[in-house]
């Protein structure tokens, strides 16, 4: 029933290296290092997540055309293979932080690849009349294997051997696994067949460069952080003590009076909109409920005026009254709506509570001997929760400020990767809360569901990426560091959790994740120390 107020906390994901997927945050729902350790997501989405890594961080070169040396080396996943001649590569800037490489492969390289392909076929093919491994005349070999197959294998060999050299111009900027060949394979086959050379285009995403507005603006942050009054340690500890005390009592039926503060009522509630024209009156399903157990001590958590309107109601009695949903109501379509409520009190109870003194200490909190000891222990626990919530709220506001202060062109591959990581985390949370079956999980993991999420959450995903870029840039600018001992300890803790839950893991990947979290923590710690922060209670 939508009579209750609620507050939500936004989880921010931090990924300091914009070329790596963002599984983590300082309050990561998938991985906590200081409290509960949970393994990384092992969920496989339809379009497999790719790991992006910066090949090397350095100032990008600017040539629009260059010649890749036959002996040039670049890490693209394929080992360097020296070429018999140089290839020509023209570089053109594309939108969204991408680069198009137009590659021209000379006949000498094509011929060399052709010879290698024939030699490989000669080793593997079992040509009738020739012993395996023996030299077979070219015409006979091609006739046996098929000219089309030889041509296709040659083009593939050319691509495999020349692509690492073509990528030389973007070494240090390219996001690994973002490379895609834009030229159709059939077009490459036709070019090779007619010209005995090859031309193809490659598009690769490069690491985004960010611009601060204003420059170094992060050094003078002025932020206002709203803190929910419910997290105040004094108030929260009193409420927790009251909750524990009530759990020790028993419920008694009220027979001789109406509802008063402290009672629990079982209510049937109906609600409609208010309109002079009865034809326009509509029910408000989200505000209706049958058998609603209403604790009057929670009156501040329901629609303002609701409790006051039913005070004095007796069992079996019905009351009708009008209320207005406030403009701050969580359900947007109800904000400002005038509603007519009809409430029937089905049952009415009061609590018969034992006297709150030292004799209840151990029942209220095992191990305590006095009431003061219970109060102090609960206060300290709530104080820790308050501090954590205060830091989280501060971090959220800081991150929100940072993404507004930076501009950057975001590569599509990076956008999709970040979006898939966020969606994967969302699915894990849904799975944990609802225990989805295989059919439901398959439906939510379908390409259609993932693409809809990417489209609907586009702004949020871009903001998260900008936050990541900003935090990573600050970490480098301010030369922040964390100790090796911290890294080793947290890696060990995380791996222990994987082993405890009998899940597979990649130690290097775990180490990267831990490093990202520690770097993010250092940045936010530095920003909190240098920011002008004002806290207000709502």
Short mmCIF file of C-alpha atoms in Angstrom, two decimals, residues 47-537:
data_model
loop_
_atom_site.label_atom_id
_atom_site.label_comp_id
_atom_site.label_asym_id
_atom_site.label_seq_id
_atom_site.Cartn_x
_atom_site.Cartn_y
_atom_site.Cartn_z
CA UNK A 47 26.62 -10.31 -25.82
CA UNK A 48 29.67 -11.35 -23.82
CA UNK A 49 31.25 -8.68 -21.68
CA UNK A 50 34.68 -7.72 -22.91
CA UNK A 51 37.56 -6.65 -20.77
CA UNK A 52 39.01 -3.35 -21.89
CA UNK A 53 42.59 -2.49 -21.02
CA UNK A 54 44.69 0.51 -21.94
CA UNK A 55 47.66 -0.77 -23.87
CA UNK A 56 49.80 1.98 -22.41
CA UNK A 57 49.00 5.43 -21.00
CA UNK A 58 50.87 8.16 -22.86
CA UNK A 59 50.33 11.29 -24.95
CA UNK A 60 48.62 10.33 -28.21
CA UNK A 61 50.57 10.76 -31.45
CA UNK A 62 49.04 12.93 -34.17
CA UNK A 63 50.06 11.62 -37.61
CA UNK A 64 47.24 11.32 -40.13
CA UNK A 65 49.27 9.00 -42.36
CA UNK A 66 52.24 6.82 -41.60
CA UNK A 67 54.05 3.77 -42.82
CA UNK A 68 54.04 0.79 -40.48
CA UNK A 69 57.50 -0.73 -40.49
CA UNK A 70 57.71 -4.37 -41.39
CA UNK A 71 59.28 -4.96 -37.99
CA UNK A 72 56.98 -2.71 -35.92
CA UNK A 73 55.45 -4.24 -32.82
CA UNK A 74 52.15 -3.60 -31.11
CA UNK A 75 50.18 -5.58 -28.55
CA UNK A 76 46.84 -6.43 -30.11
CA UNK A 77 46.47 -10.01 -29.02
CA UNK A 78 48.46 -11.40 -31.98
CA UNK A 79 52.21 -11.94 -31.83
CA UNK A 80 54.28 -9.72 -34.09
CA UNK A 81 55.11 -11.32 -37.41
CA UNK A 82 57.76 -9.53 -39.47
CA UNK A 83 56.53 -8.54 -42.91
CA UNK A 84 58.50 -8.60 -46.20
CA UNK A 85 57.41 -5.01 -46.97
CA UNK A 86 55.85 -2.00 -45.24
CA UNK A 87 52.13 -1.38 -45.15
CA UNK A 88 50.56 2.08 -45.45
CA UNK A 89 48.05 3.26 -42.86
CA UNK A 90 45.95 6.42 -42.98
CA UNK A 91 44.41 7.56 -39.71
CA UNK A 92 41.11 9.49 -39.59
CA UNK A 93 39.31 10.73 -36.48
CA UNK A 94 35.76 9.42 -36.02
CA UNK A 95 32.99 10.57 -33.64
CA UNK A 96 32.74 9.27 -30.07
CA UNK A 97 36.46 8.92 -29.48
CA UNK A 98 37.07 6.46 -32.31
CA UNK A 99 39.77 6.28 -34.98
CA UNK A 100 39.48 4.82 -38.48
CA UNK A 101 42.63 3.18 -39.84
CA UNK A 102 42.65 2.73 -43.62
CA UNK A 103 45.20 0.02 -44.38
CA UNK A 104 46.89 -0.60 -47.76
CA UNK A 105 48.75 -3.92 -47.99
CA UNK A 106 51.28 -4.19 -50.89
CA UNK A 107 51.54 -7.21 -53.21
CA UNK A 108 54.80 -8.36 -51.58
CA UNK A 109 53.02 -8.98 -48.28
CA UNK A 110 50.06 -10.62 -50.01
CA UNK A 111 52.35 -12.95 -51.97
CA UNK A 112 54.19 -13.95 -48.83
CA UNK A 113 50.91 -14.76 -47.07
CA UNK A 114 49.77 -16.72 -50.12
CA UNK A 115 52.94 -18.84 -49.99
CA UNK A 116 52.49 -19.52 -46.31
CA UNK A 117 48.89 -20.58 -46.83
CA UNK A 118 49.90 -23.02 -49.60
CA UNK A 119 52.63 -24.50 -47.39
CA UNK A 120 50.13 -24.99 -44.58
CA UNK A 121 47.61 -26.67 -46.87
CA UNK A 122 50.40 -28.87 -48.23
CA UNK A 123 51.18 -30.09 -44.69
CA UNK A 124 47.57 -30.84 -43.81
CA UNK A 125 45.89 -31.89 -47.06
CA UNK A 126 45.86 -35.56 -48.02
CA UNK A 127 46.12 -35.23 -51.77
CA UNK A 128 45.57 -38.54 -53.60
CA UNK A 129 48.81 -39.82 -55.11
CA UNK A 130 51.05 -37.82 -52.76
CA UNK A 131 52.40 -38.87 -49.39
CA UNK A 132 51.49 -36.52 -46.47
CA UNK A 133 54.01 -33.69 -46.08
CA UNK A 134 55.46 -34.15 -49.56
CA UNK A 135 55.56 -31.25 -52.00
CA UNK A 136 52.51 -31.03 -54.22
CA UNK A 137 52.46 -28.96 -57.42
CA UNK A 138 50.61 -25.70 -56.85
CA UNK A 139 47.99 -26.28 -59.52
CA UNK A 140 47.14 -29.76 -58.20
CA UNK A 141 47.00 -28.52 -54.57
CA UNK A 142 44.70 -25.61 -55.46
CA UNK A 143 42.51 -27.92 -57.52
CA UNK A 144 42.19 -30.29 -54.56
CA UNK A 145 41.64 -27.64 -51.85
CA UNK A 146 39.61 -25.27 -54.01
CA UNK A 147 40.65 -21.85 -55.32
CA UNK A 148 37.98 -20.13 -53.25
CA UNK A 149 39.20 -21.74 -50.04
CA UNK A 150 42.81 -20.78 -50.76
CA UNK A 151 41.77 -17.20 -51.48
CA UNK A 152 39.74 -16.96 -48.29
CA UNK A 153 42.57 -18.40 -46.18
CA UNK A 154 45.04 -15.97 -47.77
CA UNK A 155 42.90 -12.93 -46.92
CA UNK A 156 42.55 -14.18 -43.36
CA UNK A 157 46.32 -14.63 -43.14
CA UNK A 158 46.91 -11.10 -44.44
CA UNK A 159 44.58 -9.66 -41.83
CA UNK A 160 46.11 -11.65 -39.02
CA UNK A 161 49.66 -10.63 -39.94
CA UNK A 162 49.07 -6.96 -40.82
CA UNK A 163 46.57 -5.88 -38.19
CA UNK A 164 49.12 -5.69 -35.33
CA UNK A 165 51.35 -3.46 -37.50
CA UNK A 166 48.40 -1.30 -38.59
CA UNK A 167 47.58 -0.69 -34.92
CA UNK A 168 50.97 0.91 -34.27
CA UNK A 169 49.59 4.45 -34.59
CA UNK A 170 47.13 3.97 -31.74
CA UNK A 171 49.47 2.23 -29.33
CA UNK A 172 48.89 3.84 -25.95
CA UNK A 173 45.39 5.03 -26.83
CA UNK A 174 43.50 1.99 -28.08
CA UNK A 175 41.03 0.16 -25.88
CA UNK A 176 41.79 -3.50 -26.31
CA UNK A 177 38.99 -5.60 -27.78
CA UNK A 178 37.35 -2.51 -29.26
CA UNK A 179 38.87 -3.19 -32.69
CA UNK A 180 36.39 -3.94 -35.46
CA UNK A 181 37.08 -4.35 -39.18
CA UNK A 182 34.69 -2.09 -41.10
CA UNK A 183 35.34 -3.55 -44.57
CA UNK A 184 33.23 -6.53 -45.62
CA UNK A 185 35.17 -9.73 -46.08
CA UNK A 186 33.65 -10.22 -49.54
CA UNK A 187 35.02 -6.81 -50.60
CA UNK A 188 38.48 -7.75 -49.38
CA UNK A 189 38.33 -11.03 -51.30
CA UNK A 190 37.37 -9.17 -54.47
CA UNK A 191 40.17 -6.62 -54.08
CA UNK A 192 42.77 -9.31 -53.47
CA UNK A 193 41.52 -11.41 -56.38
CA UNK A 194 41.63 -8.54 -58.89
CA UNK A 195 44.64 -6.50 -57.69
CA UNK A 196 46.78 -8.99 -55.74
CA UNK A 197 46.81 -6.39 -52.92
CA UNK A 198 44.47 -5.65 -50.05
CA UNK A 199 42.72 -2.62 -48.63
CA UNK A 200 40.66 -2.60 -45.46
CA UNK A 201 39.42 -0.20 -42.81
CA UNK A 202 39.68 -0.74 -39.07
CA UNK A 203 37.77 1.26 -36.46
CA UNK A 204 39.14 1.29 -32.93
CA UNK A 205 38.00 3.11 -29.82
CA UNK A 206 40.61 5.12 -27.96
CA UNK A 207 40.86 6.22 -24.35
CA UNK A 208 38.70 9.31 -23.73
CA UNK A 209 40.42 12.59 -22.91
CA UNK A 210 38.52 14.62 -20.33
CA UNK A 211 38.24 18.38 -19.98
CA UNK A 212 37.60 19.97 -16.59
CA UNK A 213 35.18 22.90 -16.42
CA UNK A 214 36.58 24.85 -14.67
CA UNK A 215 40.15 23.56 -14.78
CA UNK A 216 41.06 22.00 -11.41
CA UNK A 217 37.51 22.67 -10.26
CA UNK A 218 37.55 19.52 -8.17
CA UNK A 219 40.00 21.18 -5.79
CA UNK A 220 37.40 23.71 -4.60
CA UNK A 221 34.22 21.67 -4.25
CA UNK A 222 31.40 23.24 -2.26
CA UNK A 223 28.64 20.75 -1.60
CA UNK A 224 25.48 20.43 0.46
CA UNK A 225 24.66 16.95 1.74
CA UNK A 226 21.13 16.09 2.88
CA UNK A 227 21.04 13.55 5.69
CA UNK A 228 17.88 11.61 6.52
CA UNK A 229 16.84 12.20 10.12
CA UNK A 230 16.22 8.45 10.48
CA UNK A 231 19.96 7.75 10.48
CA UNK A 232 20.67 10.05 13.44
CA UNK A 233 22.36 7.74 15.95
CA UNK A 234 20.46 9.08 18.98
CA UNK A 235 17.08 8.78 17.34
CA UNK A 236 17.86 5.46 15.66
CA UNK A 237 19.12 3.86 18.89
CA UNK A 238 15.98 5.00 20.76
CA UNK A 239 13.79 3.51 18.04
CA UNK A 240 15.75 0.26 18.11
CA UNK A 241 15.43 0.03 21.90
CA UNK A 242 11.69 0.64 21.58
CA UNK A 243 11.40 -2.02 18.89
CA UNK A 244 13.18 -4.59 21.05
CA UNK A 245 11.08 -3.67 24.06
CA UNK A 246 7.85 -4.10 22.09
CA UNK A 247 8.99 -7.53 20.90
CA UNK A 248 9.02 -8.68 24.53
CA UNK A 249 5.39 -7.72 25.14
CA UNK A 250 2.08 -9.27 24.17
CA UNK A 251 -0.92 -7.94 22.22
CA UNK A 252 -4.26 -7.42 24.01
CA UNK A 253 -7.62 -6.63 22.41
CA UNK A 254 -8.98 -3.14 23.11
CA UNK A 255 -12.63 -3.34 24.14
CA UNK A 256 -13.53 -0.13 25.93
CA UNK A 257 -12.04 2.79 23.99
CA UNK A 258 -10.96 4.08 20.62
CA UNK A 259 -7.55 4.12 18.91
CA UNK A 260 -4.73 5.98 20.66
CA UNK A 261 -0.98 6.34 20.14
CA UNK A 262 0.79 3.09 20.96
CA UNK A 263 -2.01 0.85 19.65
CA UNK A 264 -1.95 -1.46 16.64
CA UNK A 265 -4.99 -1.44 14.37
CA UNK A 266 -6.03 -3.85 11.61
CA UNK A 267 -7.55 -1.68 8.89
CA UNK A 268 -9.37 -2.02 5.58
CA UNK A 269 -8.53 1.07 3.51
CA UNK A 270 -10.08 2.30 0.28
CA UNK A 271 -9.30 5.55 -1.56
CA UNK A 272 -10.64 7.53 -4.51
CA UNK A 273 -9.82 10.83 -6.16
CA UNK A 274 -11.91 13.87 -5.30
CA UNK A 275 -13.78 15.53 -8.15
CA UNK A 276 -16.99 17.56 -8.43
CA UNK A 277 -17.98 15.44 -11.39
CA UNK A 278 -18.65 11.95 -10.04
CA UNK A 279 -17.91 10.47 -13.47
CA UNK A 280 -14.29 11.55 -13.10
CA UNK A 281 -13.82 9.96 -9.67
CA UNK A 282 -11.29 7.12 -9.83
CA UNK A 283 -10.03 4.56 -7.39
CA UNK A 284 -6.43 4.81 -6.15
CA UNK A 285 -5.36 1.13 -6.04
CA UNK A 286 -1.90 1.83 -4.64
CA UNK A 287 -3.46 3.53 -1.59
CA UNK A 288 -5.87 0.68 -0.82
CA UNK A 289 -5.32 -2.30 1.44
CA UNK A 290 -7.16 -5.09 3.23
CA UNK A 291 -6.11 -6.25 6.69
CA UNK A 292 -3.39 -3.56 6.95
CA UNK A 293 -1.59 -3.83 10.32
CA UNK A 294 -0.95 -0.23 11.31
CA UNK A 295 1.34 0.53 14.27
CA UNK A 296 0.44 4.03 15.43
CA UNK A 297 4.02 4.60 16.58
CA UNK A 298 4.92 4.62 12.88
CA UNK A 299 2.55 7.48 12.17
CA UNK A 300 5.39 9.65 10.80
CA UNK A 301 5.99 7.09 8.05
CA UNK A 302 2.55 7.26 6.45
CA UNK A 303 0.65 9.93 4.53
CA UNK A 304 0.62 13.16 6.58
CA UNK A 305 -2.72 13.53 8.36
CA UNK A 306 -3.69 9.86 8.12
CA UNK A 307 -2.98 9.02 11.77
CA UNK A 308 -4.72 12.14 13.10
CA UNK A 309 -7.78 11.31 11.00
CA UNK A 310 -8.29 7.88 12.56
CA UNK A 311 -7.41 8.64 16.20
CA UNK A 312 -10.36 7.54 18.35
CA UNK A 313 -11.73 5.02 15.85
CA UNK A 314 -13.15 1.90 17.52
CA UNK A 315 -13.24 -1.71 16.43
CA UNK A 316 -15.97 -2.21 13.82
CA UNK A 317 -16.22 1.54 13.17
CA UNK A 318 -15.69 3.26 9.79
CA UNK A 319 -14.33 6.74 9.17
CA UNK A 320 -14.17 8.77 5.96
CA UNK A 321 -11.95 11.80 5.38
CA UNK A 322 -10.01 13.72 2.73
CA UNK A 323 -6.23 14.12 2.48
CA UNK A 324 -3.83 15.60 -0.08
CA UNK A 325 -0.71 13.76 -1.21
CA UNK A 326 2.27 16.12 -0.73
CA UNK A 327 4.41 17.29 -3.66
CA UNK A 328 7.34 15.34 -2.21
CA UNK A 329 5.45 12.02 -2.40
CA UNK A 330 7.56 9.21 -3.85
CA UNK A 331 4.85 8.14 -6.34
CA UNK A 332 4.91 10.97 -8.84
CA UNK A 333 1.42 10.46 -10.26
CA UNK A 334 -0.08 10.97 -6.78
CA UNK A 335 1.68 14.24 -5.97
CA UNK A 336 -0.87 16.95 -5.24
CA UNK A 337 -3.80 14.55 -5.63
CA UNK A 338 -6.85 15.14 -3.37
CA UNK A 339 -8.05 11.79 -2.06
CA UNK A 340 -11.12 10.55 -0.24
CA UNK A 341 -10.21 7.79 2.23
CA UNK A 342 -12.61 5.31 3.83
CA UNK A 343 -11.11 3.34 6.71
CA UNK A 344 -12.78 0.48 8.58
CA UNK A 345 -11.17 -0.68 11.83
CA UNK A 346 -11.45 -4.47 11.86
CA UNK A 347 -9.51 -5.05 15.10
CA UNK A 348 -7.77 -2.94 17.73
CA UNK A 349 -4.92 -3.98 20.01
CA UNK A 350 -2.74 -2.49 22.71
CA UNK A 351 0.63 -3.74 23.89
CA UNK A 352 1.11 -5.17 27.36
CA UNK A 353 4.79 -4.46 27.92
CA UNK A 354 7.05 -5.46 30.82
CA UNK A 355 8.64 -2.62 32.77
CA UNK A 356 11.78 -1.36 31.04
CA UNK A 357 14.57 -1.85 33.62
CA UNK A 358 17.82 -3.74 34.23
CA UNK A 359 15.98 -7.05 34.51
CA UNK A 360 15.33 -6.98 30.75
CA UNK A 361 18.92 -6.11 29.77
CA UNK A 362 20.02 -9.57 28.64
CA UNK A 363 16.76 -10.15 26.75
CA UNK A 364 17.08 -6.80 25.00
CA UNK A 365 20.72 -7.38 24.05
CA UNK A 366 22.41 -10.65 25.00
CA UNK A 367 25.50 -10.09 27.13
CA UNK A 368 24.30 -6.87 28.73
CA UNK A 369 23.52 -6.67 32.47
CA UNK A 370 22.10 -3.14 32.76
CA UNK A 371 19.71 -0.99 30.77
CA UNK A 372 22.36 1.70 30.38
CA UNK A 373 24.71 -0.87 28.91
CA UNK A 374 22.04 -1.81 26.35
CA UNK A 375 21.47 1.84 25.44
CA UNK A 376 25.19 2.54 25.01
CA UNK A 377 25.78 -0.58 22.89
CA UNK A 378 22.84 0.23 20.61
CA UNK A 379 23.99 3.84 20.31
CA UNK A 380 27.50 2.78 19.24
CA UNK A 381 26.08 0.43 16.64
CA UNK A 382 23.80 3.13 15.28
CA UNK A 383 26.69 5.59 15.33
CA UNK A 384 28.65 3.32 12.98
CA UNK A 385 25.63 3.10 10.67
CA UNK A 386 25.22 6.89 10.76
CA UNK A 387 28.87 7.45 9.89
CA UNK A 388 28.73 5.00 7.00
CA UNK A 389 25.52 6.55 5.68
CA UNK A 390 26.97 10.05 6.05
CA UNK A 391 30.10 9.08 4.10
CA UNK A 392 28.02 7.35 1.42
CA UNK A 393 25.74 10.37 1.03
CA UNK A 394 28.80 12.63 0.83
CA UNK A 395 30.45 10.42 -1.78
CA UNK A 396 27.26 10.39 -3.87
CA UNK A 397 27.05 14.18 -3.89
CA UNK A 398 30.77 14.52 -4.69
CA UNK A 399 30.52 12.07 -7.59
CA UNK A 400 27.44 13.86 -8.87
CA UNK A 401 29.37 17.13 -8.82
CA UNK A 402 32.37 15.61 -10.59
CA UNK A 403 30.39 14.28 -13.57
CA UNK A 404 28.96 17.77 -14.09
CA UNK A 405 32.46 19.27 -14.18
CA UNK A 406 33.95 17.11 -16.93
CA UNK A 407 33.39 16.83 -20.66
CA UNK A 408 34.44 13.78 -22.67
CA UNK A 409 33.56 11.90 -25.84
CA UNK A 410 32.56 8.42 -24.76
CA UNK A 411 33.36 5.49 -27.10
CA UNK A 412 30.40 3.28 -27.89
CA UNK A 413 32.26 0.16 -26.78
CA UNK A 414 32.97 1.72 -23.38
CA UNK A 415 29.33 2.80 -23.04
CA UNK A 416 28.09 -0.71 -23.81
CA UNK A 417 30.58 -2.34 -21.48
CA UNK A 418 29.70 -0.06 -18.57
CA UNK A 419 25.99 -0.53 -19.25
CA UNK A 420 26.30 -4.31 -19.32
CA UNK A 421 28.19 -4.28 -16.03
CA UNK A 422 25.49 -2.16 -14.38
CA UNK A 423 22.77 -4.38 -15.84
CA UNK A 424 24.61 -7.50 -14.68
CA UNK A 425 24.77 -6.09 -11.14
CA UNK A 426 21.06 -5.30 -11.32
CA UNK A 427 20.24 -8.86 -12.39
CA UNK A 428 22.30 -10.29 -9.54
CA UNK A 429 20.35 -8.18 -7.06
CA UNK A 430 17.05 -9.26 -8.59
CA UNK A 431 18.17 -12.88 -8.52
CA UNK A 432 19.19 -12.58 -4.87
CA UNK A 433 15.85 -11.02 -3.90
CA UNK A 434 13.46 -13.06 -6.04
CA UNK A 435 15.28 -16.32 -6.86
CA UNK A 436 14.53 -16.21 -10.59
CA UNK A 437 14.11 -19.47 -12.45
CA UNK A 438 16.11 -20.24 -15.60
CA UNK A 439 13.34 -19.07 -17.94
CA UNK A 440 12.96 -15.73 -16.15
CA UNK A 441 16.70 -15.20 -16.04
CA UNK A 442 17.01 -16.03 -19.74
CA UNK A 443 14.28 -13.52 -20.56
CA UNK A 444 15.92 -10.76 -18.52
CA UNK A 445 19.30 -11.60 -20.06
CA UNK A 446 18.05 -11.53 -23.64
CA UNK A 447 19.59 -9.09 -26.15
CA UNK A 448 16.29 -7.21 -26.25
CA UNK A 449 16.21 -6.72 -22.48
CA UNK A 450 19.86 -5.63 -22.37
CA UNK A 451 19.45 -3.18 -25.26
CA UNK A 452 16.32 -1.70 -23.70
CA UNK A 453 18.26 -1.13 -20.49
CA UNK A 454 21.11 0.54 -22.37
CA UNK A 455 18.63 2.84 -24.12
CA UNK A 456 16.54 3.69 -21.06
CA UNK A 457 19.53 4.19 -18.78
CA UNK A 458 21.72 6.01 -21.30
CA UNK A 459 22.10 9.21 -19.29
CA UNK A 460 22.84 7.35 -16.08
CA UNK A 461 25.43 5.12 -17.76
CA UNK A 462 27.18 8.13 -19.32
CA UNK A 463 27.22 9.89 -15.96
CA UNK A 464 28.81 6.86 -14.30
CA UNK A 465 31.51 6.74 -16.99
CA UNK A 466 32.23 10.44 -16.54
CA UNK A 467 32.52 9.90 -12.79
CA UNK A 468 34.97 7.08 -13.41
CA UNK A 469 37.04 9.22 -15.75
CA UNK A 470 37.06 12.14 -13.33
CA UNK A 471 38.09 10.02 -10.35
CA UNK A 472 40.82 8.27 -12.36
CA UNK A 473 42.18 11.62 -13.54
CA UNK A 474 42.27 13.01 -9.99
CA UNK A 475 44.13 9.92 -8.78
CA UNK A 476 46.89 10.57 -11.32
CA UNK A 477 46.94 14.36 -10.93
CA UNK A 478 47.29 14.28 -7.16
CA UNK A 479 49.76 11.36 -7.16
CA UNK A 480 47.66 9.43 -4.67
CA UNK A 481 48.83 6.02 -3.50
CA UNK A 482 47.81 3.11 -1.34
CA UNK A 483 50.09 0.67 0.42
CA UNK A 484 51.07 -2.71 -0.95
CA UNK A 485 49.94 -4.23 2.34
CA UNK A 486 46.41 -2.91 1.77
CA UNK A 487 46.31 -4.42 -1.69
CA UNK A 488 47.65 -7.81 -0.61
CA UNK A 489 45.28 -8.00 2.36
CA UNK A 490 42.17 -7.17 0.35
CA UNK A 491 43.12 -9.55 -2.48
CA UNK A 492 43.59 -12.35 0.03
CA UNK A 493 40.23 -11.56 1.66
CA UNK A 494 38.44 -11.59 -1.68
CA UNK A 495 40.05 -14.84 -2.85
CA UNK A 496 39.20 -16.46 0.47
CA UNK A 497 35.57 -15.55 -0.12
CA UNK A 498 35.66 -17.08 -3.60
CA UNK A 499 37.07 -20.29 -2.16
CA UNK A 500 34.55 -20.29 0.68
CA UNK A 501 31.70 -20.06 -1.82
CA UNK A 502 33.43 -22.57 -4.12
CA UNK A 503 33.43 -20.22 -7.09
CA UNK A 504 36.01 -19.89 -9.83
CA UNK A 505 38.03 -16.69 -10.07
CA UNK A 506 40.83 -15.06 -12.02
CA UNK A 507 43.43 -13.85 -9.53
CA UNK A 508 44.71 -11.13 -11.85
CA UNK A 509 41.18 -9.86 -12.41
CA UNK A 510 40.51 -9.89 -8.66
CA UNK A 511 43.69 -7.90 -8.14
CA UNK A 512 42.58 -5.32 -10.71
CA UNK A 513 39.18 -5.00 -9.05
CA UNK A 514 40.72 -4.53 -5.62
CA UNK A 515 43.14 -1.96 -6.98
CA UNK A 516 40.29 0.02 -8.54
CA UNK A 517 38.36 0.08 -5.28
CA UNK A 518 41.38 1.17 -3.26
CA UNK A 519 42.20 3.90 -5.76
CA UNK A 520 38.61 5.14 -5.67
CA UNK A 521 38.62 5.16 -1.88
CA UNK A 522 41.79 7.28 -1.84
CA UNK A 523 40.32 9.79 -4.27
CA UNK A 524 37.06 10.22 -2.35
CA UNK A 525 38.95 10.45 0.93
CA UNK A 526 41.12 13.21 -0.58
CA UNK A 527 38.07 15.04 -1.95
CA UNK A 528 36.23 14.90 1.40
CA UNK A 529 39.26 16.41 3.11
CA UNK A 530 39.56 19.27 0.62
CA UNK A 531 35.88 20.04 -0.01
CA UNK A 532 33.67 22.59 1.74
CA UNK A 533 30.86 20.33 2.98
CA UNK A 534 27.62 21.45 4.61
CA UNK A 535 25.29 18.88 6.15
CA UNK A 536 21.57 19.48 6.53
CA UNK A 537 18.96 17.14 8.02
#
